[in-house]
Amino acid sequence: MEIIIISIKDYFHKCYRYLKTTTISLNAESSNVGKMENNKSLEQYNYCGEGIQQLIESYSTDEPPFITANDLRFPEIDADSGIIRELKSVFFPKYWNRGSDYNPSNKALLEAQLNNLGTLLFEDISAHWRAYSLDHAETMSDEEIEKKSQAAVRTLLNNLGRIRDTLKCDVDAALNGDPAAQGPTEIIRSYPGFTAILLYRVAHELYQQEVPYYPRELSEYAHSKTGIDIHPGAQIGDCFFIDHGTGVVIGETAQIGNNVRIYQGVTLGARSLPKRSIGPLRESKKKRHPTIEDNVIIYAGATIVGGPTVVGKDSIIYGSVFIAKSVPEKTQVFLLPPPHQKMS
């Protein structure tokens, strides 16, 4: 493994040279505020797509250490409601007192729960499409907004099983990466990193369908709850683990491979740009944030910037370093120990 050592002087010089929350109220009541004007919102979203069977198959693969009993009850200390509660429940129902609702042996009941989730999603996504049309002075008919919203909801529901399987891998990554983790229950119910990743994976699915605003609101809700800022546009592979998490920032065009672990205070950011460059760059979607390849560990406080910057696979980035150029695979990057002296 190659070793890169950065002196304190060089580090601060680079920092000098190369020198972002809105909260969201996603509850059932606020979902109704954004219903389309002049058009009756669906009273109930009707869904019977492939996502039902996908989830049944995913639930059926659960085995220890994941909980398999449907009747376990946890104390209700989570204030989340509406869409956030439904999303958590559909992915891990046994951990959120919903095992009997999302029951793979009762397809009709599972279908009813997904219809409820679909209704909430449809209402909110419709409102955001209407807001987008007003912001951009575009004329979108109620029928067009309904069509786009229906398509986005159906695509998301169709992919819930796939997303759930990825989240199970994220749980495994936390179990394997944190010796303090006592089991999946602790991770799923209390780890801020896992909460942020769960909502990111939903937001990213909607972002890919070009749903306006709403993916960012989901990720910023997670940001306000966890201190972890993941843009829904970022591309993140399987088995991702954020330990502790406070202060983590992952930018829109960042790319992260599989089996990556990062710690609190890590920034995967962009270089500062002159104001005149922002508009064209926004339109072009040019890559502005770094690429992190498979099996990389990034310790607390590290900052990695720039679209061309690639951290090669199997590398370790130690704490507090500033990186603005690519790092070869199997490389360690760390600061030289600062000088110290014994106190008299």
mmCIF file of C-alpha atoms in Angstrom:
data_model
loop_
_atom_site.group_PDB
_atom_site.id
_atom_site.type_symbol
_atom_site.label_atom_id
_atom_site.label_comp_id
_atom_site.label_asym_id
_atom_site.label_seq_id
_atom_site.Cartn_x
_atom_site.Cartn_y
_atom_site.Cartn_z
ATOM 1 C CA MET A 1 0.000 0.000 0.000
ATOM 2 C CA GLU A 2 1.347 3.402 -0.988
ATOM 3 C CA ILE A 3 1.578 5.991 1.775
ATOM 4 C CA ILE A 4 1.072 9.722 1.249
ATOM 5 C CA ILE A 5 2.141 12.001 4.075
ATOM 6 C CA ILE A 6 1.022 15.629 4.254
ATOM 7 C CA SER A 7 2.823 18.124 6.433
ATOM 8 C CA ILE A 8 0.809 20.507 8.604
ATOM 9 C CA LYS A 9 2.212 23.483 6.683
ATOM 10 C CA ASP A 10 1.243 22.066 3.300
ATOM 11 C CA TYR A 11 -2.182 21.048 4.588
ATOM 12 C CA PHE A 12 -3.173 24.518 5.785
ATOM 13 C CA HIS A 13 -1.686 26.066 2.663
ATOM 14 C CA LYS A 14 -3.948 23.887 0.515
ATOM 15 C CA CYS A 15 -6.953 24.620 2.717
ATOM 16 C CA TYR A 16 -6.316 28.334 2.255
ATOM 17 C CA ARG A 17 -5.868 28.085 -1.464
ATOM 18 C CA TYR A 18 -8.838 25.934 -2.237
ATOM 19 C CA LEU A 19 -10.840 27.727 0.405
ATOM 20 C CA LYS A 20 -25.187 24.429 3.157
ATOM 21 C CA THR A 21 -31.116 23.448 6.022
ATOM 22 C CA THR A 22 -34.492 23.390 5.661
ATOM 23 C CA THR A 23 -36.663 21.227 7.772
ATOM 24 C CA ILE A 24 -39.671 19.514 6.384
ATOM 25 C CA SER A 25 -42.958 18.632 7.953
ATOM 26 C CA LEU A 26 -43.873 15.375 6.317
ATOM 27 C CA ASN A 27 -46.963 14.306 8.170
ATOM 28 C CA ALA A 28 -50.341 13.233 6.979
ATOM 29 C CA GLU A 29 -51.909 16.637 7.666
ATOM 30 C CA SER A 30 -49.282 18.689 5.796
ATOM 31 C CA SER A 31 -49.476 16.320 2.853
ATOM 32 C CA ASN A 32 -53.002 17.565 2.212
ATOM 33 C CA VAL A 33 -51.944 21.225 2.022
ATOM 34 C CA GLY A 34 -50.288 20.743 -1.351
ATOM 35 C CA LYS A 35 -53.138 19.100 -3.240
ATOM 36 C CA MET A 36 -53.543 20.370 -6.774
ATOM 37 C CA GLU A 37 -55.872 23.296 -7.175
ATOM 38 C CA ASN A 38 -58.799 22.940 -9.557
ATOM 39 C CA ASN A 39 -58.354 19.172 -9.581
ATOM 40 C CA LYS A 40 -59.591 16.551 -7.157
ATOM 41 C CA SER A 41 -56.659 14.651 -5.682
ATOM 42 C CA LEU A 42 -57.001 10.901 -5.628
ATOM 43 C CA GLU A 43 -58.908 9.792 -2.544
ATOM 44 C CA GLN A 44 -56.941 6.565 -2.564
ATOM 45 C CA TYR A 45 -53.995 5.524 -4.651
ATOM 46 C CA ASN A 46 -54.676 2.117 -6.181
ATOM 47 C CA TYR A 47 -51.559 0.013 -6.550
ATOM 48 C CA CYS A 48 -51.201 -3.662 -7.453
ATOM 49 C CA GLY A 49 -47.825 -3.639 -9.209
ATOM 50 C CA GLU A 50 -44.719 -5.769 -9.031
ATOM 51 C CA GLY A 51 -43.491 -4.013 -5.890
ATOM 52 C CA ILE A 52 -45.876 -6.114 -3.786
ATOM 53 C CA GLN A 53 -44.330 -9.391 -4.882
ATOM 54 C CA GLN A 54 -40.857 -7.840 -4.634
ATOM 55 C CA LEU A 55 -41.451 -6.970 -1.006
ATOM 56 C CA ILE A 56 -42.948 -10.383 -0.230
ATOM 57 C CA GLU A 57 -39.843 -12.018 -1.633
ATOM 58 C CA SER A 58 -37.564 -9.621 0.259
ATOM 59 C CA TYR A 59 -39.393 -10.156 3.566
ATOM 60 C CA SER A 60 -39.174 -13.923 3.078
ATOM 61 C CA THR A 61 -35.360 -13.764 2.963
ATOM 62 C CA ASP A 62 -35.142 -12.288 6.473
ATOM 63 C CA GLU A 63 -33.303 -14.539 8.879
ATOM 64 C CA PRO A 64 -31.353 -13.967 12.096
ATOM 65 C CA PRO A 65 -29.869 -11.618 13.118
ATOM 66 C CA PHE A 66 -32.837 -9.783 11.536
ATOM 67 C CA ILE A 67 -36.078 -10.085 13.526
ATOM 68 C CA THR A 68 -38.558 -12.601 12.107
ATOM 69 C CA ALA A 69 -41.391 -12.320 14.680
ATOM 70 C CA ASN A 70 -44.377 -10.113 13.759
ATOM 71 C CA ASP A 71 -45.669 -9.439 17.297
ATOM 72 C CA LEU A 72 -42.701 -7.652 18.900
ATOM 73 C CA ARG A 73 -43.633 -4.167 20.177
ATOM 74 C CA PHE A 74 -41.212 -1.286 20.738
ATOM 75 C CA PRO A 75 -41.874 1.903 22.723
ATOM 76 C CA GLU A 76 -43.174 4.751 20.575
ATOM 77 C CA ILE A 77 -40.406 7.319 21.018
ATOM 78 C CA ASP A 78 -40.165 8.349 17.340
ATOM 79 C CA ALA A 79 -42.186 11.461 16.545
ATOM 80 C CA ASP A 80 -42.138 10.801 12.787
ATOM 81 C CA SER A 81 -45.509 10.316 11.138
ATOM 82 C CA GLY A 82 -47.035 10.295 7.674
ATOM 83 C CA ILE A 83 -44.667 9.476 4.850
ATOM 84 C CA ILE A 84 -41.524 9.119 6.962
ATOM 85 C CA ARG A 85 -43.215 6.612 9.252
ATOM 86 C CA GLU A 86 -44.659 4.703 6.283
ATOM 87 C CA LEU A 87 -41.300 4.527 4.539
ATOM 88 C CA LYS A 88 -39.564 3.193 7.631
ATOM 89 C CA SER A 89 -42.386 0.710 8.152
ATOM 90 C CA VAL A 90 -42.468 -0.642 4.628
ATOM 91 C CA PHE A 91 -38.754 -1.361 4.688
ATOM 92 C CA PHE A 92 -38.508 -2.762 8.229
ATOM 93 C CA PRO A 93 -42.061 -3.301 9.535
ATOM 94 C CA LYS A 94 -41.104 -5.563 12.439
ATOM 95 C CA TYR A 95 -38.882 -2.822 13.863
ATOM 96 C CA TRP A 96 -41.613 -0.142 13.726
ATOM 97 C CA ASN A 97 -44.542 -2.114 15.214
ATOM 98 C CA ARG A 98 -46.062 -2.783 11.794
ATOM 99 C CA GLY A 99 -45.221 -6.449 11.294
ATOM 100 C CA SER A 100 -48.875 -7.437 11.126
ATOM 101 C CA ASP A 101 -49.632 -4.698 8.556
ATOM 102 C CA TYR A 102 -46.797 -5.419 6.140
ATOM 103 C CA ASN A 103 -47.356 -9.161 6.321
ATOM 104 C CA PRO A 104 -46.022 -11.196 3.386
ATOM 105 C CA SER A 105 -48.573 -13.923 4.124
ATOM 106 C CA ASN A 106 -51.441 -11.430 3.622
ATOM 107 C CA LYS A 107 -51.046 -9.953 0.153
ATOM 108 C CA ALA A 108 -54.291 -7.965 0.324
ATOM 109 C CA LEU A 109 -53.220 -6.223 3.539
ATOM 110 C CA LEU A 110 -49.787 -5.441 2.092
ATOM 111 C CA GLU A 111 -51.481 -4.025 -1.004
ATOM 112 C CA ALA A 112 -53.653 -1.788 1.198
ATOM 113 C CA GLN A 113 -50.590 -0.448 3.018
ATOM 114 C CA LEU A 114 -48.831 0.358 -0.255
ATOM 115 C CA ASN A 115 -51.988 2.101 -1.484
ATOM 116 C CA ASN A 116 -51.845 4.289 1.630
ATOM 117 C CA LEU A 117 -48.173 5.083 1.063
ATOM 118 C CA GLY A 118 -48.876 5.735 -2.618
ATOM 119 C CA THR A 119 -51.654 8.177 -1.739
ATOM 120 C CA LEU A 120 -49.379 10.214 0.519
ATOM 121 C CA LEU A 121 -46.581 10.237 -2.050
ATOM 122 C CA PHE A 122 -48.927 11.172 -4.903
ATOM 123 C CA GLU A 123 -50.317 14.177 -3.009
ATOM 124 C CA ASP A 124 -46.900 15.551 -2.138
ATOM 125 C CA ILE A 125 -45.263 14.907 -5.504
ATOM 126 C CA SER A 126 -48.241 16.529 -7.281
ATOM 127 C CA ALA A 127 -47.851 19.653 -5.157
ATOM 128 C CA HIS A 128 -44.172 19.881 -5.996
ATOM 129 C CA TRP A 129 -44.753 19.498 -9.722
ATOM 130 C CA ARG A 130 -47.282 22.343 -9.507
ATOM 131 C CA ALA A 131 -44.789 24.491 -7.591
ATOM 132 C CA TYR A 132 -42.139 23.737 -10.187
ATOM 133 C CA SER A 133 -44.416 24.817 -13.024
ATOM 134 C CA LEU A 134 -45.134 28.085 -11.220
ATOM 135 C CA ASP A 135 -41.465 28.727 -10.413
ATOM 136 C CA HIS A 136 -40.455 28.251 -14.044
ATOM 137 C CA ALA A 137 -43.489 29.942 -15.641
ATOM 138 C CA GLU A 138 -44.358 26.684 -17.386
ATOM 139 C CA THR A 139 -47.936 25.804 -18.219
ATOM 140 C CA MET A 140 -48.624 22.283 -16.998
ATOM 141 C CA SER A 141 -52.192 21.023 -17.010
ATOM 142 C CA ASP A 142 -53.600 19.195 -14.001
ATOM 143 C CA GLU A 143 -53.749 16.088 -16.178
ATOM 144 C CA GLU A 144 -50.039 16.337 -17.019
ATOM 145 C CA ILE A 145 -49.108 16.856 -13.375
ATOM 146 C CA GLU A 146 -51.236 13.863 -12.378
ATOM 147 C CA LYS A 147 -49.637 11.696 -15.060
ATOM 148 C CA LYS A 148 -46.089 12.597 -14.020
ATOM 149 C CA SER A 149 -46.887 12.079 -10.337
ATOM 150 C CA GLN A 150 -48.576 8.733 -10.939
ATOM 151 C CA ALA A 151 -45.586 7.509 -12.934
ATOM 152 C CA ALA A 152 -43.109 8.576 -10.231
ATOM 153 C CA VAL A 153 -45.079 6.874 -7.450
ATOM 154 C CA ARG A 154 -45.507 3.653 -9.410
ATOM 155 C CA THR A 155 -41.809 3.461 -10.266
ATOM 156 C CA LEU A 156 -40.842 4.015 -6.637
ATOM 157 C CA LEU A 157 -43.296 1.408 -5.335
ATOM 158 C CA ASN A 158 -42.118 -1.056 -7.982
ATOM 159 C CA ASN A 159 -38.577 -0.738 -6.656
ATOM 160 C CA LEU A 160 -39.229 -0.903 -2.906
ATOM 161 C CA GLY A 161 -38.075 -4.522 -2.676
ATOM 162 C CA ARG A 162 -34.787 -3.753 -4.425
ATOM 163 C CA ILE A 163 -34.202 -0.723 -2.194
ATOM 164 C CA ARG A 164 -34.977 -2.817 0.894
ATOM 165 C CA ASP A 165 -32.406 -5.433 -0.057
ATOM 166 C CA THR A 166 -29.803 -2.680 -0.461
ATOM 167 C CA LEU A 167 -30.727 -1.279 2.959
ATOM 168 C CA LYS A 168 -30.239 -4.712 4.525
ATOM 169 C CA CYS A 169 -26.728 -4.664 3.098
ATOM 170 C CA ASP A 170 -26.240 -1.218 4.676
ATOM 171 C CA VAL A 171 -27.285 -2.698 8.036
ATOM 172 C CA ASP A 172 -24.745 -5.486 7.576
ATOM 173 C CA ALA A 173 -22.073 -2.884 6.796
ATOM 174 C CA ALA A 174 -22.815 -1.130 10.098
ATOM 175 C CA LEU A 175 -22.677 -4.436 11.980
ATOM 176 C CA ASN A 176 -19.353 -5.274 10.399
ATOM 177 C CA GLY A 177 -17.897 -1.768 10.717
ATOM 178 C CA ASP A 178 -18.878 -0.710 14.244
ATOM 179 C CA PRO A 179 -17.796 -2.859 17.181
ATOM 180 C CA ALA A 180 -20.226 -0.890 19.376
ATOM 181 C CA ALA A 181 -23.251 -2.049 17.329
ATOM 182 C CA GLN A 182 -25.232 -4.591 19.348
ATOM 183 C CA GLY A 183 -27.515 -5.762 16.535
ATOM 184 C CA PRO A 184 -29.786 -4.747 13.640
ATOM 185 C CA THR A 185 -32.443 -3.370 16.004
ATOM 186 C CA GLU A 186 -30.086 -0.735 17.363
ATOM 187 C CA ILE A 187 -28.919 0.243 13.884
ATOM 188 C CA ILE A 188 -32.360 0.417 12.256
ATOM 189 C CA ARG A 189 -34.046 2.270 15.117
ATOM 190 C CA SER A 190 -31.334 4.583 16.383
ATOM 191 C CA TYR A 191 -28.329 5.036 14.093
ATOM 192 C CA PRO A 192 -28.468 8.492 12.441
ATOM 193 C CA GLY A 193 -26.271 7.300 9.604
ATOM 194 C CA PHE A 194 -28.714 4.557 8.701
ATOM 195 C CA THR A 195 -31.720 6.914 8.873
ATOM 196 C CA ALA A 196 -29.968 9.310 6.504
ATOM 197 C CA ILE A 197 -29.063 6.504 4.100
ATOM 198 C CA LEU A 198 -32.623 5.098 4.113
ATOM 199 C CA LEU A 199 -34.155 8.443 3.179
ATOM 200 C CA TYR A 200 -31.366 9.123 0.687
ATOM 201 C CA ARG A 201 -32.101 5.878 -1.178
ATOM 202 C CA VAL A 202 -35.788 6.855 -1.548
ATOM 203 C CA ALA A 203 -34.926 10.435 -2.506
ATOM 204 C CA HIS A 204 -32.377 9.231 -5.054
ATOM 205 C CA GLU A 205 -35.001 7.025 -6.734
ATOM 206 C CA LEU A 206 -37.289 10.070 -7.130
ATOM 207 C CA TYR A 207 -34.370 12.273 -8.213
ATOM 208 C CA GLN A 208 -33.590 9.851 -11.032
ATOM 209 C CA GLN A 209 -37.178 10.295 -12.242
ATOM 210 C CA GLU A 210 -36.613 14.085 -12.269
ATOM 211 C CA VAL A 211 -39.259 14.751 -9.610
ATOM 212 C CA PRO A 212 -38.681 18.429 -8.669
ATOM 213 C CA TYR A 213 -37.923 19.653 -5.137
ATOM 214 C CA TYR A 214 -39.355 16.693 -3.206
ATOM 215 C CA PRO A 215 -36.214 14.522 -3.243
ATOM 216 C CA ARG A 216 -34.258 17.419 -1.760
ATOM 217 C CA GLU A 217 -36.923 17.959 0.899
ATOM 218 C CA LEU A 218 -36.625 14.322 1.942
ATOM 219 C CA SER A 219 -32.845 14.553 2.174
ATOM 220 C CA GLU A 220 -33.009 17.864 4.038
ATOM 221 C CA TYR A 221 -35.470 16.343 6.496
ATOM 222 C CA ALA A 222 -32.860 13.673 7.148
ATOM 223 C CA HIS A 223 -30.250 16.437 7.411
ATOM 224 C CA SER A 224 -32.264 18.244 10.080
ATOM 225 C CA LYS A 225 -32.786 15.006 12.031
ATOM 226 C CA THR A 226 -29.296 13.541 11.774
ATOM 227 C CA GLY A 227 -26.832 16.292 10.860
ATOM 228 C CA ILE A 228 -25.958 14.324 7.706
ATOM 229 C CA ASP A 229 -26.342 16.129 4.378
ATOM 230 C CA ILE A 230 -26.584 13.748 1.391
ATOM 231 C CA HIS A 231 -27.737 15.289 -1.866
ATOM 232 C CA PRO A 232 -30.281 12.985 -3.576
ATOM 233 C CA GLY A 233 -28.306 13.197 -6.785
ATOM 234 C CA ALA A 234 -25.256 11.474 -5.323
ATOM 235 C CA GLN A 235 -24.606 7.946 -6.540
ATOM 236 C CA ILE A 236 -23.905 5.568 -3.640
ATOM 237 C CA GLY A 237 -23.203 1.854 -3.941
ATOM 238 C CA ASP A 238 -24.182 -1.068 -1.741
ATOM 239 C CA CYS A 239 -23.185 -1.737 1.874
ATOM 240 C CA PHE A 240 -22.575 1.924 2.761
ATOM 241 C CA PHE A 241 -21.900 2.887 6.381
ATOM 242 C CA ILE A 242 -21.736 6.327 7.980
ATOM 243 C CA ASP A 243 -20.483 6.072 11.567
ATOM 244 C CA HIS A 244 -21.578 8.811 14.000
ATOM 245 C CA GLY A 245 -22.328 11.057 11.027
ATOM 246 C CA THR A 246 -22.682 14.601 12.355
ATOM 247 C CA GLY A 247 -21.359 17.082 9.813
ATOM 248 C CA VAL A 248 -21.086 14.691 6.861
ATOM 249 C CA VAL A 249 -21.686 16.389 3.496
ATOM 250 C CA ILE A 250 -22.001 14.451 0.224
ATOM 251 C CA GLY A 251 -22.535 16.588 -2.873
ATOM 252 C CA GLU A 252 -24.852 16.158 -5.843
ATOM 253 C CA THR A 253 -22.422 14.615 -8.309
ATOM 254 C CA ALA A 254 -20.393 12.543 -5.852
ATOM 255 C CA GLN A 255 -19.951 8.883 -6.746
ATOM 256 C CA ILE A 256 -19.354 6.300 -4.001
ATOM 257 C CA GLY A 257 -18.612 2.637 -4.643
ATOM 258 C CA ASN A 258 -19.479 -0.463 -2.637
ATOM 259 C CA ASN A 259 -18.377 -1.205 0.932
ATOM 260 C CA VAL A 260 -17.367 2.372 1.718
ATOM 261 C CA ARG A 261 -17.227 3.603 5.304
ATOM 262 C CA ILE A 262 -17.035 7.252 6.347
ATOM 263 C CA TYR A 263 -16.992 9.003 9.697
ATOM 264 C CA GLN A 264 -18.313 12.266 11.112
ATOM 265 C CA GLY A 265 -17.325 15.556 9.562
ATOM 266 C CA VAL A 266 -16.347 14.160 6.162
ATOM 267 C CA THR A 267 -16.988 16.408 3.175
ATOM 268 C CA LEU A 268 -17.198 15.185 -0.403
ATOM 269 C CA GLY A 269 -17.493 18.620 -1.924
ATOM 270 C CA ALA A 270 -16.929 20.882 -4.903
ATOM 271 C CA ARG A 271 -14.427 23.628 -5.471
ATOM 272 C CA SER A 272 -15.693 27.162 -5.035
ATOM 273 C CA LEU A 273 -16.773 28.695 -8.353
ATOM 274 C CA PRO A 274 -17.226 32.264 -9.622
ATOM 275 C CA LYS A 275 -20.853 33.386 -9.720
ATOM 276 C CA ARG A 276 -20.909 33.582 -13.508
ATOM 277 C CA SER A 277 -20.184 29.855 -13.706
ATOM 278 C CA ILE A 278 -23.094 28.658 -11.558
ATOM 279 C CA GLY A 279 -25.901 28.871 -14.128
ATOM 280 C CA PRO A 280 -24.190 27.018 -16.972
ATOM 281 C CA LEU A 281 -22.834 24.445 -14.537
ATOM 282 C CA ARG A 282 -26.303 23.808 -13.098
ATOM 283 C CA GLU A 283 -27.674 23.222 -16.572
ATOM 284 C CA SER A 284 -24.848 20.992 -17.718
ATOM 285 C CA LYS A 285 -24.843 18.722 -14.615
ATOM 286 C CA LYS A 286 -21.080 18.587 -14.954
ATOM 287 C CA LYS A 287 -19.371 16.464 -12.309
ATOM 288 C CA ARG A 288 -18.212 18.709 -9.468
ATOM 289 C CA HIS A 289 -17.725 16.249 -6.608
ATOM 290 C CA PRO A 290 -15.224 13.443 -6.105
ATOM 291 C CA THR A 291 -15.424 9.743 -6.854
ATOM 292 C CA ILE A 292 -14.770 7.271 -4.026
ATOM 293 C CA GLU A 293 -14.077 3.751 -5.247
ATOM 294 C CA ASP A 294 -14.853 0.427 -3.517
ATOM 295 C CA ASN A 295 -13.668 -0.493 -0.021
ATOM 296 C CA VAL A 296 -12.443 2.984 0.945
ATOM 297 C CA ILE A 297 -12.421 4.226 4.560
ATOM 298 C CA ILE A 298 -12.516 7.987 5.214
ATOM 299 C CA TYR A 299 -11.929 9.098 8.786
ATOM 300 C CA ALA A 300 -13.353 12.089 10.658
ATOM 301 C CA GLY A 301 -12.903 15.587 9.313
ATOM 302 C CA ALA A 302 -11.411 14.691 5.946
ATOM 303 C CA THR A 303 -12.306 16.956 3.025
ATOM 304 C CA ILE A 304 -12.152 15.714 -0.558
ATOM 305 C CA VAL A 305 -13.104 18.107 -3.362
ATOM 306 C CA GLY A 306 -13.365 18.321 -7.132
ATOM 307 C CA GLY A 307 -15.065 16.417 -9.931
ATOM 308 C CA PRO A 308 -11.848 14.975 -11.358
ATOM 309 C CA THR A 309 -10.694 13.746 -7.947
ATOM 310 C CA VAL A 310 -10.754 9.971 -7.550
ATOM 311 C CA VAL A 311 -9.868 8.049 -4.398
ATOM 312 C CA GLY A 312 -8.758 4.622 -5.557
ATOM 313 C CA LYS A 313 -10.193 1.411 -4.161
ATOM 314 C CA ASP A 314 -8.941 -0.100 -0.911
ATOM 315 C CA SER A 315 -7.486 3.240 0.221
ATOM 316 C CA ILE A 316 -7.611 4.767 3.696
ATOM 317 C CA ILE A 317 -7.995 8.534 4.144
ATOM 318 C CA TYR A 318 -7.143 9.532 7.693
ATOM 319 C CA GLY A 319 -8.634 12.403 9.675
ATOM 320 C CA SER A 320 -8.496 16.100 8.865
ATOM 321 C CA VAL A 321 -6.690 15.875 5.528
ATOM 322 C CA PHE A 322 -7.616 18.067 2.565
ATOM 323 C CA ILE A 323 -7.488 16.324 -0.813
ATOM 324 C CA ALA A 324 -7.947 18.054 -4.172
ATOM 325 C CA LYS A 325 -6.231 15.599 -6.481
ATOM 326 C CA SER A 326 -6.621 11.888 -7.128
ATOM 327 C CA VAL A 327 -5.273 9.216 -4.811
ATOM 328 C CA PRO A 328 -4.052 5.871 -6.225
ATOM 329 C CA GLU A 329 -5.672 2.640 -5.081
ATOM 330 C CA LYS A 330 -4.354 0.949 -1.937
ATOM 331 C CA THR A 331 -3.015 4.247 -0.577
ATOM 332 C CA GLN A 332 -2.958 5.723 2.911
ATOM 333 C CA VAL A 333 -3.176 9.524 3.223
ATOM 334 C CA PHE A 334 -2.483 11.192 6.566
ATOM 335 C CA LEU A 335 -1.000 14.268 8.183
ATOM 336 C CA LEU A 336 2.383 14.256 9.793
ATOM 337 C CA PRO A 337 2.074 14.270 13.583
ATOM 338 C CA PRO A 338 2.099 17.874 14.878
ATOM 339 C CA PRO A 339 5.013 18.936 17.055
ATOM 340 C CA HIS A 340 4.547 18.588 20.792
ATOM 341 C CA GLN A 341 6.527 19.212 23.923
ATOM 342 C CA LYS A 342 6.283 18.186 27.527
ATOM 343 C CA MET A 343 4.696 20.761 29.847
ATOM 344 C CA SER A 344 6.947 22.102 32.546
#
